[in-house]
XYZ file of C-alpha atoms in Angstrom:
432
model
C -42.533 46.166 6.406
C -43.394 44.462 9.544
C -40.872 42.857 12.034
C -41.636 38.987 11.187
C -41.747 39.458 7.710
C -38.075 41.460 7.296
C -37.041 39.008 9.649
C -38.225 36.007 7.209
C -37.201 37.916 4.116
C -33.569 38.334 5.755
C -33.436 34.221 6.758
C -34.549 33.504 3.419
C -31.792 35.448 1.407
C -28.975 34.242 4.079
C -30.019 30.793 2.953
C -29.816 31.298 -0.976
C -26.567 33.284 -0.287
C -25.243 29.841 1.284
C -26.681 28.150 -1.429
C -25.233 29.919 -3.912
C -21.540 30.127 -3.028
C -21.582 26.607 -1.859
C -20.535 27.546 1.701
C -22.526 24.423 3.513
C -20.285 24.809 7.013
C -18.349 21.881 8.120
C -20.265 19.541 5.507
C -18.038 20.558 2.944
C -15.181 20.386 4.764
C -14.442 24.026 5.439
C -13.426 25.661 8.478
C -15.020 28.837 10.135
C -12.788 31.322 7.808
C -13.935 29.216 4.564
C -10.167 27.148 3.833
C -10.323 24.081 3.052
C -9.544 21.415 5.870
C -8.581 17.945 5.073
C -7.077 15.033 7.389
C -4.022 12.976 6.883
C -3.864 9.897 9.254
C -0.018 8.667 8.967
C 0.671 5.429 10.046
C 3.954 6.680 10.570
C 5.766 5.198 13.876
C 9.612 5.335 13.974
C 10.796 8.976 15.373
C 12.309 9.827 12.064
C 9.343 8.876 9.814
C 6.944 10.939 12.010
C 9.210 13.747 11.928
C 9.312 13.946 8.696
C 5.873 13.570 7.959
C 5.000 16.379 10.643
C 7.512 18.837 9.034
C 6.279 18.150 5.316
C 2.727 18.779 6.640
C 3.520 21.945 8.273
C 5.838 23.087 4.819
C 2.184 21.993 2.916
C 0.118 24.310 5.490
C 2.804 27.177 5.199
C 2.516 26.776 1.557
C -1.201 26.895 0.916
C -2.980 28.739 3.772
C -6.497 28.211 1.938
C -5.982 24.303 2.235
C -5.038 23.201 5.639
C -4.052 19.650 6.715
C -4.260 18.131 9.925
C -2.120 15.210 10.977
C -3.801 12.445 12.254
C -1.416 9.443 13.989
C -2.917 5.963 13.202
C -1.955 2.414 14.056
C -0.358 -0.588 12.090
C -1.733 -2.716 14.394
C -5.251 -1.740 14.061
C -5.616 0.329 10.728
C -7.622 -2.251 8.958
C -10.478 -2.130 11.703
C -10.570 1.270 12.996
C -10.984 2.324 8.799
C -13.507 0.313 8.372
C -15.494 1.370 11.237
C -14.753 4.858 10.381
C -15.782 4.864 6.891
C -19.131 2.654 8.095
C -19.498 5.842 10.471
C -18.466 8.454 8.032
C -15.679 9.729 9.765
C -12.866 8.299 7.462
C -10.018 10.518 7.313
C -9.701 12.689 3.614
C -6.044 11.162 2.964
C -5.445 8.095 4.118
C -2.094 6.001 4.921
C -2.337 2.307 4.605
C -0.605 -0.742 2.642
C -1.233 -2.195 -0.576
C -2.736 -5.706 0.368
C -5.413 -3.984 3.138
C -7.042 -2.176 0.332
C -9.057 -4.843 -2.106
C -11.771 -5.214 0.499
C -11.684 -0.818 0.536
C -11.614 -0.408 -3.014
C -14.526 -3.348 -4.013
C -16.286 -1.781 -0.955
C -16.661 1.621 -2.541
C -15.208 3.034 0.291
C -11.718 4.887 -1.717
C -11.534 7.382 -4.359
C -10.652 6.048 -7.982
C -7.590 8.103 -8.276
C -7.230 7.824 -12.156
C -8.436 11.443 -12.819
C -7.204 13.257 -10.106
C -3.103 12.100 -9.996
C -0.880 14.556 -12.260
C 0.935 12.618 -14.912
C 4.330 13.499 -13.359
C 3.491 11.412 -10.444
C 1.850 8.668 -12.683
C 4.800 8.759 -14.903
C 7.687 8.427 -11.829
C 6.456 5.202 -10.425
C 6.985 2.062 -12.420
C 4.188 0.028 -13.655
C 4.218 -3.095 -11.398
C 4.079 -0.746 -8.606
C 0.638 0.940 -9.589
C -0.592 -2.772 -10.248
C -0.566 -3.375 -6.450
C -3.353 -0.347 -5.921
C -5.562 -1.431 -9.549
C -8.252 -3.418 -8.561
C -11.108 -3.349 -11.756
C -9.483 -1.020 -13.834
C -9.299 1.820 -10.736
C -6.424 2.970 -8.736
C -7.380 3.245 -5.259
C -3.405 3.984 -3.756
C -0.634 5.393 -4.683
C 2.469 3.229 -3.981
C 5.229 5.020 -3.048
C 7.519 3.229 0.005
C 8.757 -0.486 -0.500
C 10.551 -2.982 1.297
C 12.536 -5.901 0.692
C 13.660 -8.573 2.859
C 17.633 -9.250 3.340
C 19.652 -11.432 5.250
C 21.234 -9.140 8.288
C 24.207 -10.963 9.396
C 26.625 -10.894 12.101
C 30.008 -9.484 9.798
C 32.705 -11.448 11.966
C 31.062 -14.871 12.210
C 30.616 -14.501 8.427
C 34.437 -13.769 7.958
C 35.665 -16.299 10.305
C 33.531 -18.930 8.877
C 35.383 -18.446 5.519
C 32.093 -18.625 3.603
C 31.437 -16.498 0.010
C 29.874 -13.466 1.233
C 26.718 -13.077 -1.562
C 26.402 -9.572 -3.244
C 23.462 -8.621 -5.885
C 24.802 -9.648 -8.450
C 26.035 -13.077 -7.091
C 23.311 -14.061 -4.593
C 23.311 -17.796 -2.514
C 20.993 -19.734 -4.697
C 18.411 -21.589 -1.698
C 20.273 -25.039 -1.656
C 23.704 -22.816 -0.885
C 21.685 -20.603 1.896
C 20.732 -24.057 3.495
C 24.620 -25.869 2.879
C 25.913 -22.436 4.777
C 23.872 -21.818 7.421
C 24.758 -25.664 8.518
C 28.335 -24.527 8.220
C 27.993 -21.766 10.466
C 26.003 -23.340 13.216
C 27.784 -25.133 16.232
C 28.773 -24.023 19.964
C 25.250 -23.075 21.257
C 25.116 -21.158 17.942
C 22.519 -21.159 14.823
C 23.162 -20.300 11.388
C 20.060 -18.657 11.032
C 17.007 -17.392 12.849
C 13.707 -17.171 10.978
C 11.166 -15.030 12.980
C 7.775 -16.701 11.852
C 5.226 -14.705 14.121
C 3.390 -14.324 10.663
C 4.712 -16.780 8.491
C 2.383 -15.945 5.536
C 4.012 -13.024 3.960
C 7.555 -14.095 4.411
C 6.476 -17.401 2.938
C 4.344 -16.162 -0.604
C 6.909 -13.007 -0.656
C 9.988 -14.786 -1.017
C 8.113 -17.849 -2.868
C 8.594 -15.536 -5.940
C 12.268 -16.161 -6.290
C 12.168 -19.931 -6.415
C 9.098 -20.058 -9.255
C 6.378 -20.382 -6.782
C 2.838 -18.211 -6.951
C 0.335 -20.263 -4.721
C -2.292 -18.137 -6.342
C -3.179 -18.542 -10.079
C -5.989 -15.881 -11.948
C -8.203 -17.802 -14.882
C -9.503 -16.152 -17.706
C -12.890 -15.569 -16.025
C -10.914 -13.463 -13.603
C -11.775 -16.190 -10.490
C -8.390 -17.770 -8.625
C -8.060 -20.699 -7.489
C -4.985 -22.033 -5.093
C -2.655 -24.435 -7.031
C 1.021 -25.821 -5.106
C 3.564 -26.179 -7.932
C 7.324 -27.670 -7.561
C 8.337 -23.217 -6.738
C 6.158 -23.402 -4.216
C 7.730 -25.903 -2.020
C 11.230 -24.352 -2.156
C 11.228 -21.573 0.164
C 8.835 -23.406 2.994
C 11.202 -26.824 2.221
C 14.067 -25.066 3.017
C 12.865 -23.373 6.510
C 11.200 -26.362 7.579
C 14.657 -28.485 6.863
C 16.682 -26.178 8.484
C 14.760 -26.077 11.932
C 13.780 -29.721 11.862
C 16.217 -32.050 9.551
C 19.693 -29.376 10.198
C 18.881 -27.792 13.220
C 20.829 -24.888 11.692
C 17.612 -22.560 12.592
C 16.431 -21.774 15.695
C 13.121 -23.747 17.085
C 12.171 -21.304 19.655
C 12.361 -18.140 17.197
C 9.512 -19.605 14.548
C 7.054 -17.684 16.659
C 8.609 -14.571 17.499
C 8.268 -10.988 15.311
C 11.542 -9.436 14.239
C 12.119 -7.430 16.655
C 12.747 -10.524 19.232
C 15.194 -12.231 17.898
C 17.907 -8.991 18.059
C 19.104 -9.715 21.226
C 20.055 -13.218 20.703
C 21.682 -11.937 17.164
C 23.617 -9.413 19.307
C 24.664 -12.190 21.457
C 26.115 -14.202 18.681
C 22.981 -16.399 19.052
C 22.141 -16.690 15.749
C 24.634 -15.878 12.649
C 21.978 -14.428 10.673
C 18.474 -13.300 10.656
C 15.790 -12.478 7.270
C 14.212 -9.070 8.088
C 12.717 -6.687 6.723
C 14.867 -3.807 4.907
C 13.579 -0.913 7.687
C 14.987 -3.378 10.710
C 18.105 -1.610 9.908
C 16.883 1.308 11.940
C 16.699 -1.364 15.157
C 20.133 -2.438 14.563
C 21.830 0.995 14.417
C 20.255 1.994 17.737
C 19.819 -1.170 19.436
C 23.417 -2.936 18.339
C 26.125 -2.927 21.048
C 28.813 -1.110 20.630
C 31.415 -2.188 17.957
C 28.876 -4.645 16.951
C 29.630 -5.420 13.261
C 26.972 -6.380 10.835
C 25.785 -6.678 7.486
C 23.186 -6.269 5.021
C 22.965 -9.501 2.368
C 20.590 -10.088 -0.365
C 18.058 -13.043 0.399
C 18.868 -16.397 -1.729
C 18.038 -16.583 -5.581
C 15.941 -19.037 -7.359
C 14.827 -19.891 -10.911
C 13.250 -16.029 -10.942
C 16.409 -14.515 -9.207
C 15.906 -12.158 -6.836
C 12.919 -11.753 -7.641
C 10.514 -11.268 -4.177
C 6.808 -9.799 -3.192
C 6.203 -6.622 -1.622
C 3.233 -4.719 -0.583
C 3.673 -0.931 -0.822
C 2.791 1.671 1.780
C 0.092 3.883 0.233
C -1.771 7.121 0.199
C -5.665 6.680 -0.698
C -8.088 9.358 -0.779
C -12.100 8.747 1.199
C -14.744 8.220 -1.217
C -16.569 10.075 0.746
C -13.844 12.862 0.683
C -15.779 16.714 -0.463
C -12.467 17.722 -1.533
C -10.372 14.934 -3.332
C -8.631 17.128 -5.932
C -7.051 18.765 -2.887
C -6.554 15.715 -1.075
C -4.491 14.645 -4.442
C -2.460 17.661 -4.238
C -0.999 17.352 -0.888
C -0.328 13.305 -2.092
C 1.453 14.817 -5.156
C 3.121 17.192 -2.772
C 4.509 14.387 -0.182
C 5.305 12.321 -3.039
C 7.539 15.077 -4.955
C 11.256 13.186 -5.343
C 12.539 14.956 -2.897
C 9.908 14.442 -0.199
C 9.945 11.353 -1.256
C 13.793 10.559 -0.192
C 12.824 12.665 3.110
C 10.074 9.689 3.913
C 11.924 7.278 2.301
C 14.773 7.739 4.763
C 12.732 8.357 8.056
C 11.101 4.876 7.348
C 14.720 3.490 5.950
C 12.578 2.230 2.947
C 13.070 2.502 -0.562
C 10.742 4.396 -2.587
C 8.799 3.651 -5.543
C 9.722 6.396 -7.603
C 12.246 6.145 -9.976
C 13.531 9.839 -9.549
C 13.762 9.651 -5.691
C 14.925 5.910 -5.412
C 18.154 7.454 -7.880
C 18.866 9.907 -4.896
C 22.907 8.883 -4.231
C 21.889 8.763 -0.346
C 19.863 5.706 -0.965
C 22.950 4.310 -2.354
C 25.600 4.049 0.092
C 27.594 1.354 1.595
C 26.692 2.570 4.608
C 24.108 0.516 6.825
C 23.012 -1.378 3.596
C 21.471 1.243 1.735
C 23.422 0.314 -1.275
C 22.309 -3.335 -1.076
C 18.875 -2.608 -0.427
C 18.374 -0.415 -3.946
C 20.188 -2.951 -5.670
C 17.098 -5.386 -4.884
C 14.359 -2.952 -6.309
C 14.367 -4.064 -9.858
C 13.438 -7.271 -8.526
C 10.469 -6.037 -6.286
C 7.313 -7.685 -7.761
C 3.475 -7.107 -6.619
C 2.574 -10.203 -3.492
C 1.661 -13.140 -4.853
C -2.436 -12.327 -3.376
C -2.541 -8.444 -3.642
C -6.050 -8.269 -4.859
C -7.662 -11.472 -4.032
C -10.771 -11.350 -1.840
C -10.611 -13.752 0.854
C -7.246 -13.316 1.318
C -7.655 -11.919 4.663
C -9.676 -14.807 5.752
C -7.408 -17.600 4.233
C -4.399 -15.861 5.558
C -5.940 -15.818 9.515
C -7.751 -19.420 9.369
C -5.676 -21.297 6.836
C -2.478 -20.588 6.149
C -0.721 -19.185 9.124
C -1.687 -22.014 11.861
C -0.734 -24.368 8.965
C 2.557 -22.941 7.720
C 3.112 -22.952 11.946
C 2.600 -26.412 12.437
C 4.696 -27.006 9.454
C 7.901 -25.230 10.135
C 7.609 -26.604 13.941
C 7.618 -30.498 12.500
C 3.854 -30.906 13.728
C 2.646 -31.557 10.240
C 4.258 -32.981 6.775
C 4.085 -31.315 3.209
C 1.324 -33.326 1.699
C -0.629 -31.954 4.886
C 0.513 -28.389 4.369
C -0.574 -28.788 1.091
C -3.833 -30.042 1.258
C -5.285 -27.351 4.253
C -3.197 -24.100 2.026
C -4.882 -25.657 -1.190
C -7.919 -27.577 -0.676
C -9.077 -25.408 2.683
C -7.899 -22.330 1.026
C -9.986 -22.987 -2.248
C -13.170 -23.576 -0.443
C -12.628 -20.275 1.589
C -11.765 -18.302 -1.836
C -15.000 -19.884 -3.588
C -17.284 -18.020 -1.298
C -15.891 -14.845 -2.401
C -16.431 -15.649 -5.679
C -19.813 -16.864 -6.383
């Protein structure tokens, strides 16, 4: 046979032999010794969280040596842009870390794996209902929800004692009219009763909403919503904007500040108390002076209770993905209960899953924990999980509105009308 044609002959049966077993090279997302490789970008930031990430990814690797994940550090403060231009690019990570109101816009974009047929029913089983509602959008499951967060009151312990007011607990909260009466009562001497850190007003406005009745945003039967201000709406903005502008029990100069900003004045006896997210509590262990003595409260009850909105953290998997039932087996693996607790803690969250949130570490006095997992029950979906346009509304609308608001620039009837009328002109172009 000559030279050129063996030659030929042996190119041609290399390339049915790749054919045949499916090895394509890094196309199909195998390495050079044919295991699998998948990405994991963790939006993980505090030391403990990425710890704990890093060591269950390296248990995962040590575990399956033909399926190897690589840990990928992403962004909070630019995850929704730099996935979009990846997927648009084709480079989207396989598992993805994100939160549960950044992925409508994914999901209707075709852009994340419907996760319905490729989650074990152990998994599906653990995490309650309302909780997989935040990642359904049309019937498909595009996240799995598994980290949570309330908001509580954190509050300096001796000012509360001193003051001689009722200390709330779970099961007897301050309703909103008490909050306001009390954190009158414990402002005075270059001090304020409370300090609400608006920086993004939006969230903390719709999330707690929930307990006082309010929604903002109503579904019709034909699916469509449409912004509508009810009497529950007005009780949880009412009450901030009083207490900066009729009380003066809330600090001015804080309504534009982020959480993290207003711990040195509540160190300083500044303010008496400040609404923060549940994970804070990581800030105030490390940051507090020393003998420093605070507590956790549950935010004030309305007509629902305790009821508030989060939006879980989540693991997705790429549409574009060549190797999603392995992507879903390392999120089944994170998400076991006892990984679960591990992330749980590094992110001093609480976690969706009703094995792992029953862990008795998660419910100790100690640094709130306690109070914290006595506010899960209550945990409902955000008022605008799924609604397209949110994003939009949320950046043009409602947060320079809800700003001017709580500063005394604008009145209610003008709040209303730009959140309601603006906002429903903004939502119908998303829903033609």
């Amino acid at each position: 046979m000559p030279a050129s044609l063996r030659t030929a002959v042996a190119s041609a049966a290399t390339a049915l032999a790749l054919l045949l077993t499916g090895c394509a090279g890094p196309d199909d997302g195998r390495g050079d010794h044919g295991r699998i490789e998948l990405s994991f970008q963790s939006l993980a930031w505090q030391k403990e969280s990425v710890d704990a990430n890093k060591q269950l990814v390296e248990e995962w690797n040590e575990a399956h040596p033909d399926i190897h994940v690589s840990y990928v550090q992403g962004s909070w403060d630019t995850v929704h842009d730099q996935l979009l231009t990846s997927f648009e690019g084709g480079e989207a990570p396989d598992i993805i870390h994100d939160a549960s109101d950044d992925l409508a816009d994914f999901a209707y974009g075709g852009y994340l794996a419907d996760l319905r047929g490729l989650l074990p029913g152990r998994l599906k089983a653990d995490i309650p209902g309302q909780s997989w509602s935040t990642t359904t959008f049309d019937d498909g499951v595009y996240g799995v929800p598994f980290l949570q967060e309330p908001r509580v009151l954190v509050a300096n312990s001796r000012i509360l004692h001193e003051s001689g007011v009722r200390i709330p607990t779970p099961d007897r909260p301050w309703s909103w009219a008490e909050f306001r009466r009390i954190t009158g009562e414990l402002t005075g001497k270059g001090r304020y009763g409370v300090a609400w850190p608006l920086k993004e007003p939006v969230s903390v406005t719709l999330n707690l909403g929930l307990s006082g009745g309010g929604r903002l945003f109503h579904r019709g039967a034909d699916g469509k919503v449409t912004l509508r201000a009810e009497k529950g709406d007005r009780i949880v903005p009412g009450t901030i904007h009083d207490q900066v502008n009729t009380d003066h029990s809330a600090a001015r100069t804080t309504l534009g500040m982020g959480g993290s900003d207003t711990l040195p004045g509540f160190f300083g006896g500044k303010y008496a108390m400040v609404p923060l997210g549940f994970s804070y509590r990581q800030q105030v262990v490390e940051q507090a002076p020393e003998g420093f003595e605070w507590t956790v409260l549950p935010a004030p009850a309305g007509s629902a209770g305790l009821a508030q909105g989060v939006s879980p953290q989540t693991l997705s998997v790429s549409a574009a993905s060549p190797h999603k039932k392995e992507a879903a087996r390392f999120i089944d693996f994170l998400l076991r209960p006892p990984n679960m607790v591990r992330l749980a803690k590094g992110d001093w969250m609480l976690p969706t899953g009703t094995a792992a949130l029953a862990d008795p570490s998660l419910h100790t006095a100690e640094n709130g924990w306690a109070t914290g997992a006595a506010l899960a029950e209550a945990l409902r979906p955000a008022p605008a999980q799924s609604v397209r346009g949110y994003p939009e509304w949320k950046d043009k609308v409602a947060t320079p509105a809800l700003q001017e608001y709580y500063s005394g620039a604008i009145g209610a009837d003008e709040l209303r009308q730009r959140l309601v009328d603006d906002g429903n002109r903004v939502l119908a172009r998303y829903q033609r």
